[in-house]
mmCIF file of N, CA and C in Angstrom:
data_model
loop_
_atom_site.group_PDB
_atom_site.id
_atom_site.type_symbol
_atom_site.label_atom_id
_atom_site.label_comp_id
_atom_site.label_asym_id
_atom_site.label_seq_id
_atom_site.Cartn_x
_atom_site.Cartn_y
_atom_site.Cartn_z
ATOM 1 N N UNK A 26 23.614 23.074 15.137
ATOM 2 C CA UNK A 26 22.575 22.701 14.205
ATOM 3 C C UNK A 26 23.017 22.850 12.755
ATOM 4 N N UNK A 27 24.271 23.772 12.650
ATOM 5 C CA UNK A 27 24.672 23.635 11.207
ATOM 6 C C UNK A 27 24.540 21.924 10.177
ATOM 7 N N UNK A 28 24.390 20.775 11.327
ATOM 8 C CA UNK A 28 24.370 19.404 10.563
ATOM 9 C C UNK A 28 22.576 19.707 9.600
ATOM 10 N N UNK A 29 21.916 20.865 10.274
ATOM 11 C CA UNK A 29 20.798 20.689 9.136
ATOM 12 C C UNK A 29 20.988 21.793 7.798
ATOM 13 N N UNK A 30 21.885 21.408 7.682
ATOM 14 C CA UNK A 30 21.880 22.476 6.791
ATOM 15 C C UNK A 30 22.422 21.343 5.231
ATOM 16 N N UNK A 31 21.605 21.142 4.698
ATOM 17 C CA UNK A 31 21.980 20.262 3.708
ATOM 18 C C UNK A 31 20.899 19.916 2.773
ATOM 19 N N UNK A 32 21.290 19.903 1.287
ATOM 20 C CA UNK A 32 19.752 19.257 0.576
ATOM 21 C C UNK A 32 18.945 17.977 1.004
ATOM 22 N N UNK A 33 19.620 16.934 1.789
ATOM 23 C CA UNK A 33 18.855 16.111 2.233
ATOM 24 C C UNK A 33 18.981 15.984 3.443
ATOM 25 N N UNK A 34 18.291 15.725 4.146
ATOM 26 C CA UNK A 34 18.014 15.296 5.889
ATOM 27 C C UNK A 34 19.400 14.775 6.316
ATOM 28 N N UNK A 35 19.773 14.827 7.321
ATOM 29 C CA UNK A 35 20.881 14.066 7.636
ATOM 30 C C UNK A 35 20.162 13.118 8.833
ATOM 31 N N UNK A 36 19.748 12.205 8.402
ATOM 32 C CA UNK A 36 19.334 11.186 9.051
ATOM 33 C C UNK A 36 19.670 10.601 10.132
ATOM 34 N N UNK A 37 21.312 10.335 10.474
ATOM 35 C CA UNK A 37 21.779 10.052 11.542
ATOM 36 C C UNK A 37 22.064 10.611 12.514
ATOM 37 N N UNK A 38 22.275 12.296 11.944
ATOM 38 C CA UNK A 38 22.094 13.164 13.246
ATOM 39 C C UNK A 38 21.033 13.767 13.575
ATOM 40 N N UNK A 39 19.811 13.273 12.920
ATOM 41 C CA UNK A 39 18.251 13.048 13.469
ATOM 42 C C UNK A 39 18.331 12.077 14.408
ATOM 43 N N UNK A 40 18.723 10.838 14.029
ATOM 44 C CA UNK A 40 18.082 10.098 15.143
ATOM 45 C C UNK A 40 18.825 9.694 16.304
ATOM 46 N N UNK A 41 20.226 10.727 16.750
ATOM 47 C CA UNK A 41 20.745 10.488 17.342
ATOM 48 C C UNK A 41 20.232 12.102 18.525
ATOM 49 N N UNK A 42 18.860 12.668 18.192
ATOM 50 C CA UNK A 42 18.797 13.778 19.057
ATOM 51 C C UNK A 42 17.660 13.051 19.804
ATOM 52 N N UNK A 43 16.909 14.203 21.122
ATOM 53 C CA UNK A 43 15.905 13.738 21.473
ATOM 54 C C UNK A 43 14.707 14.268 21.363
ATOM 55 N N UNK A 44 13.878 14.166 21.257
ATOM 56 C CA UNK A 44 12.436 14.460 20.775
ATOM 57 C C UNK A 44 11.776 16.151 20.128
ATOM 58 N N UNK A 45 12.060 17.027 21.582
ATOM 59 C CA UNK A 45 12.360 18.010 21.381
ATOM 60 C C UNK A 45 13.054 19.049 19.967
ATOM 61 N N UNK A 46 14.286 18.186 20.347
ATOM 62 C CA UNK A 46 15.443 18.378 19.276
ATOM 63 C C UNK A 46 14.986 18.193 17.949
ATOM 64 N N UNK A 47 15.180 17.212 17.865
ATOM 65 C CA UNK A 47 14.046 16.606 16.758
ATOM 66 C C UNK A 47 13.629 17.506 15.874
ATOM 67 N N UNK A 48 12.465 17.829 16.634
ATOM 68 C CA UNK A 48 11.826 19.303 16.038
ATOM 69 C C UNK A 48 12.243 20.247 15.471
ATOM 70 N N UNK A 49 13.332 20.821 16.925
ATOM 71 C CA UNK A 49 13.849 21.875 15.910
ATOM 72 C C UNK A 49 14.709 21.504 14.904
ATOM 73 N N UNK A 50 15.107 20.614 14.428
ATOM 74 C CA UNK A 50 16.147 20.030 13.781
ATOM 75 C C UNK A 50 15.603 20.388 12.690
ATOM 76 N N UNK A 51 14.285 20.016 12.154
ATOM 77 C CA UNK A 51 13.331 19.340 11.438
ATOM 78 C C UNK A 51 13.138 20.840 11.035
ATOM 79 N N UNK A 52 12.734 21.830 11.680
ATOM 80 C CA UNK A 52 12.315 23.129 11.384
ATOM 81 C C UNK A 52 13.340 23.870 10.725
ATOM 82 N N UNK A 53 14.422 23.992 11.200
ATOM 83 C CA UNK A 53 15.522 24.350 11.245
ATOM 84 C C UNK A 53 16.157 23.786 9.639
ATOM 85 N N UNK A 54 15.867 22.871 9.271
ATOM 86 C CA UNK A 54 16.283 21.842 7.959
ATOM 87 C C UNK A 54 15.474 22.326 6.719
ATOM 88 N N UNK A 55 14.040 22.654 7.075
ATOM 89 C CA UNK A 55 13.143 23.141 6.256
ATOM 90 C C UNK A 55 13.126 23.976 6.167
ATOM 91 N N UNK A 56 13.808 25.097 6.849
ATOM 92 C CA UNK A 56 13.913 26.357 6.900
ATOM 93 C C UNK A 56 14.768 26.745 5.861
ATOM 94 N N UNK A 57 15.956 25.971 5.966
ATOM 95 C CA UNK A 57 17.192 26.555 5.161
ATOM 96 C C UNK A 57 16.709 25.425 3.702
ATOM 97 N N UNK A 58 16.391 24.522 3.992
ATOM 98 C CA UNK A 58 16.453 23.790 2.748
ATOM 99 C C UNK A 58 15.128 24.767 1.392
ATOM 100 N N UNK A 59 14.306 25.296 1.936
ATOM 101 C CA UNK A 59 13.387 26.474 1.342
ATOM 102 C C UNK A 59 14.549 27.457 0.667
ATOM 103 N N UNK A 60 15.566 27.891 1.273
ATOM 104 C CA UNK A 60 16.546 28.828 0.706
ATOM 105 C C UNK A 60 17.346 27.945 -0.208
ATOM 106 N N UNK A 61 17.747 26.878 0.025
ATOM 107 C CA UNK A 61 18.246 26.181 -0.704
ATOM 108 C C UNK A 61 18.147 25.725 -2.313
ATOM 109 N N UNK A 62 16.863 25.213 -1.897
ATOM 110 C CA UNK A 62 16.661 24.954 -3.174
ATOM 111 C C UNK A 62 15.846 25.645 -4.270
ATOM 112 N N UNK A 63 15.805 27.174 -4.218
ATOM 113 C CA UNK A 63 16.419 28.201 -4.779
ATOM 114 C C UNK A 63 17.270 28.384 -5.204
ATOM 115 N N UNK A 64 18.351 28.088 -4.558
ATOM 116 C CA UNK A 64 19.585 28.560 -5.322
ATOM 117 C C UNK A 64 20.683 27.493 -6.048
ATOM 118 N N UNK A 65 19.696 26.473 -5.505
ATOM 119 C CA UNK A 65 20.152 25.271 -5.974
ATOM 120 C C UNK A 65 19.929 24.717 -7.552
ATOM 121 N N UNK A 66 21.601 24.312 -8.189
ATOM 122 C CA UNK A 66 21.152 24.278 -10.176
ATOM 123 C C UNK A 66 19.778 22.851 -10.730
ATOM 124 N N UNK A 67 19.250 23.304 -11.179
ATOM 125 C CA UNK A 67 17.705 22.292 -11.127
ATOM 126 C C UNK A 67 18.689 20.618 -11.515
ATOM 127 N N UNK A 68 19.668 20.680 -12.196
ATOM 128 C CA UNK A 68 20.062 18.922 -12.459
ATOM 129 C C UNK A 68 20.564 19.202 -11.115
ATOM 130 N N UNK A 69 21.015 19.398 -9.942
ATOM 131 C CA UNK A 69 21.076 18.785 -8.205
ATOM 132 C C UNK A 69 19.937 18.708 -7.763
ATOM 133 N N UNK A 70 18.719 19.069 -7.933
ATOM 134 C CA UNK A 70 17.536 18.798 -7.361
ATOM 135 C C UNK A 70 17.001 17.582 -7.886
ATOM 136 N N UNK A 71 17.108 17.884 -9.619
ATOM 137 C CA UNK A 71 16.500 16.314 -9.909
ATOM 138 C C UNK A 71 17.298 15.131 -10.062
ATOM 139 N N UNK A 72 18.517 15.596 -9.343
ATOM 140 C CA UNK A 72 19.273 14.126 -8.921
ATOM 141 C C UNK A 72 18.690 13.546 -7.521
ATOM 142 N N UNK A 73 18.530 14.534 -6.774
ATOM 143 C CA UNK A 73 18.401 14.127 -5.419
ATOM 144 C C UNK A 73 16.362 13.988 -5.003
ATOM 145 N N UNK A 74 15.887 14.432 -6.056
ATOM 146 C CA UNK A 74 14.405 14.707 -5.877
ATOM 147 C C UNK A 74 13.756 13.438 -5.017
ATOM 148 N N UNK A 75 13.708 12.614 -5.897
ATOM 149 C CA UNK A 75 13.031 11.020 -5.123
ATOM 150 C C UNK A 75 13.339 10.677 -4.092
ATOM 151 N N UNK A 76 14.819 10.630 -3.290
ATOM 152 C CA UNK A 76 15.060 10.973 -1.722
ATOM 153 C C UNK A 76 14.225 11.744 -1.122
ATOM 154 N N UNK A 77 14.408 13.186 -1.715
ATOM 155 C CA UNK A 77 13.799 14.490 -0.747
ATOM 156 C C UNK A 77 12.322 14.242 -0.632
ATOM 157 N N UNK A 78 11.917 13.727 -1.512
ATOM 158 C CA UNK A 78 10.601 13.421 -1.685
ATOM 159 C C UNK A 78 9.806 12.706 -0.340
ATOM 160 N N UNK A 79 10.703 11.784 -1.011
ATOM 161 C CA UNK A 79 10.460 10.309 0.300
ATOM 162 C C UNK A 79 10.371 10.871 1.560
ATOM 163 N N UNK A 80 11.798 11.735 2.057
ATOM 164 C CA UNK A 80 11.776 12.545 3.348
ATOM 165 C C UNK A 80 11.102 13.836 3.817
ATOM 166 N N UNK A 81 10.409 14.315 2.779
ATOM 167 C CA UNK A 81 9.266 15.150 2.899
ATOM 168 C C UNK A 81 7.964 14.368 3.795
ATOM 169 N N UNK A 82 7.755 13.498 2.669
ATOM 170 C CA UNK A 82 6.237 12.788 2.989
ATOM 171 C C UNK A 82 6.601 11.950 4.196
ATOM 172 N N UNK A 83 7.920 11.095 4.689
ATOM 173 C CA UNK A 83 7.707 10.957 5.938
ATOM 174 C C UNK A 83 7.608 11.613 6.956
ATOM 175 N N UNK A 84 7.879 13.408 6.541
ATOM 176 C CA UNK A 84 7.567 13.940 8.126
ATOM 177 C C UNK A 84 6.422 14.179 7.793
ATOM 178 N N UNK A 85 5.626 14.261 7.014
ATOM 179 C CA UNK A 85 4.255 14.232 6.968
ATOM 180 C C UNK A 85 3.491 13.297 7.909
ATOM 181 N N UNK A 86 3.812 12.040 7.963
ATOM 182 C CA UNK A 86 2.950 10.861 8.353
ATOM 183 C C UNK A 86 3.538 11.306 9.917
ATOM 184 N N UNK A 87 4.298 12.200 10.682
ATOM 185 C CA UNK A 87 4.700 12.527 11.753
ATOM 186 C C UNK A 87 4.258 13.403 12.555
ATOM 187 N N UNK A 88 2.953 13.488 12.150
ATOM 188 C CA UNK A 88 1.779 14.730 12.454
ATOM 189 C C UNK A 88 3.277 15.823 13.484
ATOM 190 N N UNK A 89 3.587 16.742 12.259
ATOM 191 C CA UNK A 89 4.013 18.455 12.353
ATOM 192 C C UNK A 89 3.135 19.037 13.253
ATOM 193 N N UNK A 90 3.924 19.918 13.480
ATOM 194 C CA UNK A 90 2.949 21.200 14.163
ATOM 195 C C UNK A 90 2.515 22.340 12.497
ATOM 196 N N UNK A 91 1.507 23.034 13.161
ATOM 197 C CA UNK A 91 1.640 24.100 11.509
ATOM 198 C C UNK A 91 2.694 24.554 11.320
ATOM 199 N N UNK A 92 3.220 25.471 11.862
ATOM 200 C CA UNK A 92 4.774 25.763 11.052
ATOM 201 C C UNK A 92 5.374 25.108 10.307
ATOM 202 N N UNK A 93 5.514 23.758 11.089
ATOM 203 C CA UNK A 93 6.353 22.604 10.018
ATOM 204 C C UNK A 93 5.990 22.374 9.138
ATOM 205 N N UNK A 94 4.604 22.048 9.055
ATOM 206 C CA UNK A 94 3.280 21.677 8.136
ATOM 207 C C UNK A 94 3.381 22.571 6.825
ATOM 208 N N UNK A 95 3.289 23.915 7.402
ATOM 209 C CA UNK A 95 3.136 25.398 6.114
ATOM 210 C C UNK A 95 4.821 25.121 5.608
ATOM 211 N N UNK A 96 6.452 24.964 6.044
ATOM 212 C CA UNK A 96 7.478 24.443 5.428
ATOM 213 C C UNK A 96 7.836 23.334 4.669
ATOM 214 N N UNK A 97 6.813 22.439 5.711
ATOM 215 C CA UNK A 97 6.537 21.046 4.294
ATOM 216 C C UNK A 97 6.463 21.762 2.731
ATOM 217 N N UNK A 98 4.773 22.229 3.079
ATOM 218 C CA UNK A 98 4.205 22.440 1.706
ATOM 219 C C UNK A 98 4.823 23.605 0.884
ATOM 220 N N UNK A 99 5.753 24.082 1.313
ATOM 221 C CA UNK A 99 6.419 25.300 0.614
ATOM 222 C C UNK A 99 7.287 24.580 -0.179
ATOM 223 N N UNK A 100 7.978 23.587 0.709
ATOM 224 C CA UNK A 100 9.503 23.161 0.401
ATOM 225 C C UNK A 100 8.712 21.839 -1.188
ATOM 226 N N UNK A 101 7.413 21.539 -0.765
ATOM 227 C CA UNK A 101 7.238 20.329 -1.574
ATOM 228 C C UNK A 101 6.793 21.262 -2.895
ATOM 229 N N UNK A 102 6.086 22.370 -3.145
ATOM 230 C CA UNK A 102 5.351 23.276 -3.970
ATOM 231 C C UNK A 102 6.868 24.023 -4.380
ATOM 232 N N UNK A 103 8.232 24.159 -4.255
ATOM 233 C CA UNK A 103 9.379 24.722 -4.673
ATOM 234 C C UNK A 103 10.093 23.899 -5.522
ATOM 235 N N UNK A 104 10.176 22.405 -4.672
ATOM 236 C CA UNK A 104 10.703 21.313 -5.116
ATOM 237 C C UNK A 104 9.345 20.881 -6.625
ATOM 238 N N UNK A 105 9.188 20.991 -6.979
ATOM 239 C CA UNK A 105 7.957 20.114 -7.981
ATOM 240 C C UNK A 105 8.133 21.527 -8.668
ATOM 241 N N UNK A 106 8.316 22.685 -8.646
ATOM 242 C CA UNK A 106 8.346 23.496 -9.585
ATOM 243 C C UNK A 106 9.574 24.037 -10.295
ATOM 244 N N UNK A 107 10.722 23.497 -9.236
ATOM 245 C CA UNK A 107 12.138 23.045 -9.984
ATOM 246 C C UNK A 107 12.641 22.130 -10.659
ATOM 247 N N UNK A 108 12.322 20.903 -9.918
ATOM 248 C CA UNK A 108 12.361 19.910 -10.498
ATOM 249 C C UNK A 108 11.511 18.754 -11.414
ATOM 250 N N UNK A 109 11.613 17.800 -11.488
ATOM 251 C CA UNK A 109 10.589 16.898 -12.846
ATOM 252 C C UNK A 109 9.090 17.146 -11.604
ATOM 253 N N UNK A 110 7.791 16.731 -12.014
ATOM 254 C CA UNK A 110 7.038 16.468 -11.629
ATOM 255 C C UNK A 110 6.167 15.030 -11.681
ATOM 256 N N UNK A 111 7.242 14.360 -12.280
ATOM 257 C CA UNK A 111 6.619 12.792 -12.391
ATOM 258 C C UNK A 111 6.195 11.764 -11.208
ATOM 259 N N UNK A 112 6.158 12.888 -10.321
ATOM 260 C CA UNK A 112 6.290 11.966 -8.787
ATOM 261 C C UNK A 112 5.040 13.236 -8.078
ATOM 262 N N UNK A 113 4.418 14.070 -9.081
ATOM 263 C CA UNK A 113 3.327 15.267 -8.009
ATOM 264 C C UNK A 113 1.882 14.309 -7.729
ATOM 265 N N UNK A 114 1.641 13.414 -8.487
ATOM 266 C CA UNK A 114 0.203 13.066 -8.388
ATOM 267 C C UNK A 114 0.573 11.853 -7.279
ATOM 268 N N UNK A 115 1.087 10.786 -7.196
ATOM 269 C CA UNK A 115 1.913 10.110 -6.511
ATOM 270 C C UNK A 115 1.863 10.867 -4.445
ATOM 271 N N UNK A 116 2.217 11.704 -4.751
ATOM 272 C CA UNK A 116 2.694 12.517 -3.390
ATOM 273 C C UNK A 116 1.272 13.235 -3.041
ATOM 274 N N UNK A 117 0.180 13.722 -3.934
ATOM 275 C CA UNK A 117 -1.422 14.076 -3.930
ATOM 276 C C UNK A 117 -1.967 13.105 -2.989
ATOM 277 N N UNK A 118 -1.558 11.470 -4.133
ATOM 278 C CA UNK A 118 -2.260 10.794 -3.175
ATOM 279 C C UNK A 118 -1.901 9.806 -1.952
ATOM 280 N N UNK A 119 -0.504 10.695 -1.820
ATOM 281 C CA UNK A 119 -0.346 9.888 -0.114
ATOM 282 C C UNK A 119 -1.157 10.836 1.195
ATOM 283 N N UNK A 120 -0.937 12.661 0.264
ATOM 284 C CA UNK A 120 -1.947 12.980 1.358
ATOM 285 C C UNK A 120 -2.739 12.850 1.731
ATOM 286 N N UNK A 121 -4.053 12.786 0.321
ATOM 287 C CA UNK A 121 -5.224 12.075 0.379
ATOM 288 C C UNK A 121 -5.626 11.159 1.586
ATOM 289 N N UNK A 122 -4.347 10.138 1.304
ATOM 290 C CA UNK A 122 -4.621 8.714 2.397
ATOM 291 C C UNK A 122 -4.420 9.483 3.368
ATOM 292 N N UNK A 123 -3.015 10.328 3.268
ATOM 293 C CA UNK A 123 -3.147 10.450 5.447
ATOM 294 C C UNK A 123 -4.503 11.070 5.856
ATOM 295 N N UNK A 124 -4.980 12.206 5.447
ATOM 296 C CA UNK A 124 -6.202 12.508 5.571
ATOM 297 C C UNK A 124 -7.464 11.939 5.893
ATOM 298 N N UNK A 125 -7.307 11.128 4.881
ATOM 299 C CA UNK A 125 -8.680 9.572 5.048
ATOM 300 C C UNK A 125 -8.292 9.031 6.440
ATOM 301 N N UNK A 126 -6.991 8.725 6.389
ATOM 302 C CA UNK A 126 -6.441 7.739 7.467
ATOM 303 C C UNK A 126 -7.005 7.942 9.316
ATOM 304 N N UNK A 127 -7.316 9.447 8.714
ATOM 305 C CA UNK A 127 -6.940 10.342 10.225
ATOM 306 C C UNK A 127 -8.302 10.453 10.698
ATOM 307 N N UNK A 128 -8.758 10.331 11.729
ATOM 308 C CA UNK A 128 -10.264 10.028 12.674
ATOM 309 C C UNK A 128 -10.546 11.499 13.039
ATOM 310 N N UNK A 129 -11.963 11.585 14.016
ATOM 311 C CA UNK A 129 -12.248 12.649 14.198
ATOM 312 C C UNK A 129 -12.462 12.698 15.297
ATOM 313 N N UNK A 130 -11.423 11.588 16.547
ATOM 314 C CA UNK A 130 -11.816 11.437 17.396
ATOM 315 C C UNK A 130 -10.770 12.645 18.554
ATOM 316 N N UNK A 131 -11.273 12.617 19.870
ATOM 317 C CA UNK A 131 -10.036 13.416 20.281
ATOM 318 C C UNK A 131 -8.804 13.480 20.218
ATOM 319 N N UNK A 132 -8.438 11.859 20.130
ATOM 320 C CA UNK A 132 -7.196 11.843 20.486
ATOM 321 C C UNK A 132 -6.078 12.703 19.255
ATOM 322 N N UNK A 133 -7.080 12.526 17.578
ATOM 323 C CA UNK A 133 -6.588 12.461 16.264
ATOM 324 C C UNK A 133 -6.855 14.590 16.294
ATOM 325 N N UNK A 134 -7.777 14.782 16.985
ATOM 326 C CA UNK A 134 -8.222 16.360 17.123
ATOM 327 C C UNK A 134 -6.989 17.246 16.811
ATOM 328 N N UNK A 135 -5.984 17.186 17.575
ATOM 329 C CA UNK A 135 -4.811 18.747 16.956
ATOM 330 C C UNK A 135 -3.898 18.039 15.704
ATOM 331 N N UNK A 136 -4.233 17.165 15.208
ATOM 332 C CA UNK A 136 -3.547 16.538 13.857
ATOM 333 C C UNK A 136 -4.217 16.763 12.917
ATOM 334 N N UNK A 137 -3.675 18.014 12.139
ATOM 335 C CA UNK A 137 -4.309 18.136 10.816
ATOM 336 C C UNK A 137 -2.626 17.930 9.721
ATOM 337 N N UNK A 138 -3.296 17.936 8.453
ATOM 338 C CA UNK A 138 -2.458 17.799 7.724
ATOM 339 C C UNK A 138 -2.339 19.213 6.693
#
């Protein structure tokens, strides 16, 4: 799993695992990337910000479990306080939408955001 260990997702050895995997990949990525970008010098974050961004909010739309969910919002609330914030209201309101987006029916029931 050392391939998650990087400021941005490694994408191809995401989608070359299986479902399961996935997960922990995903956990495992957010885990260290939280340590990361800490120690990481703020011009490498706001080079790479608008990527990480992007790959934040798509595991969002991937209904997480909470754990993942509470590492999202750490990693996105670390990232926006290191780097520029010209992209925080932007990223407000994609949650907004997923939220709206999301029903109250059973099937939508263990998907919170």
């Amino acid at each position: 799993m050392e391939l998650a260990h990087s400021l941005l997702l490694n994408e191809e050895a995401y989608n070359q695992l299986g479902e399961v995997q996935k997960a922990e990949f995903i956990f495992e990525w957010l885990s260290y990337l939280e340590k990361l970008l800490l120690a990481t010098s703020r011009n490498d974050v706001k080079e790479k910000q608008k990527t990480l961004v992007e790959q934040l909010l798509s595991l969002l739309n991937s209904s997480p479990g909470p754990p993942t969910r509470k590492l999202l919002a750490k990693n996105l609330a670390i990232l926006y306080s290191i780097g520029d914030t010209f992209s925080v209201y932007e990223t407000i309101d994609k949650c907004n939408d997923l939220i709206r987006s999301k029903d109250d029916s059973p099937s939508y029931l263990p998907t919170k955001l």
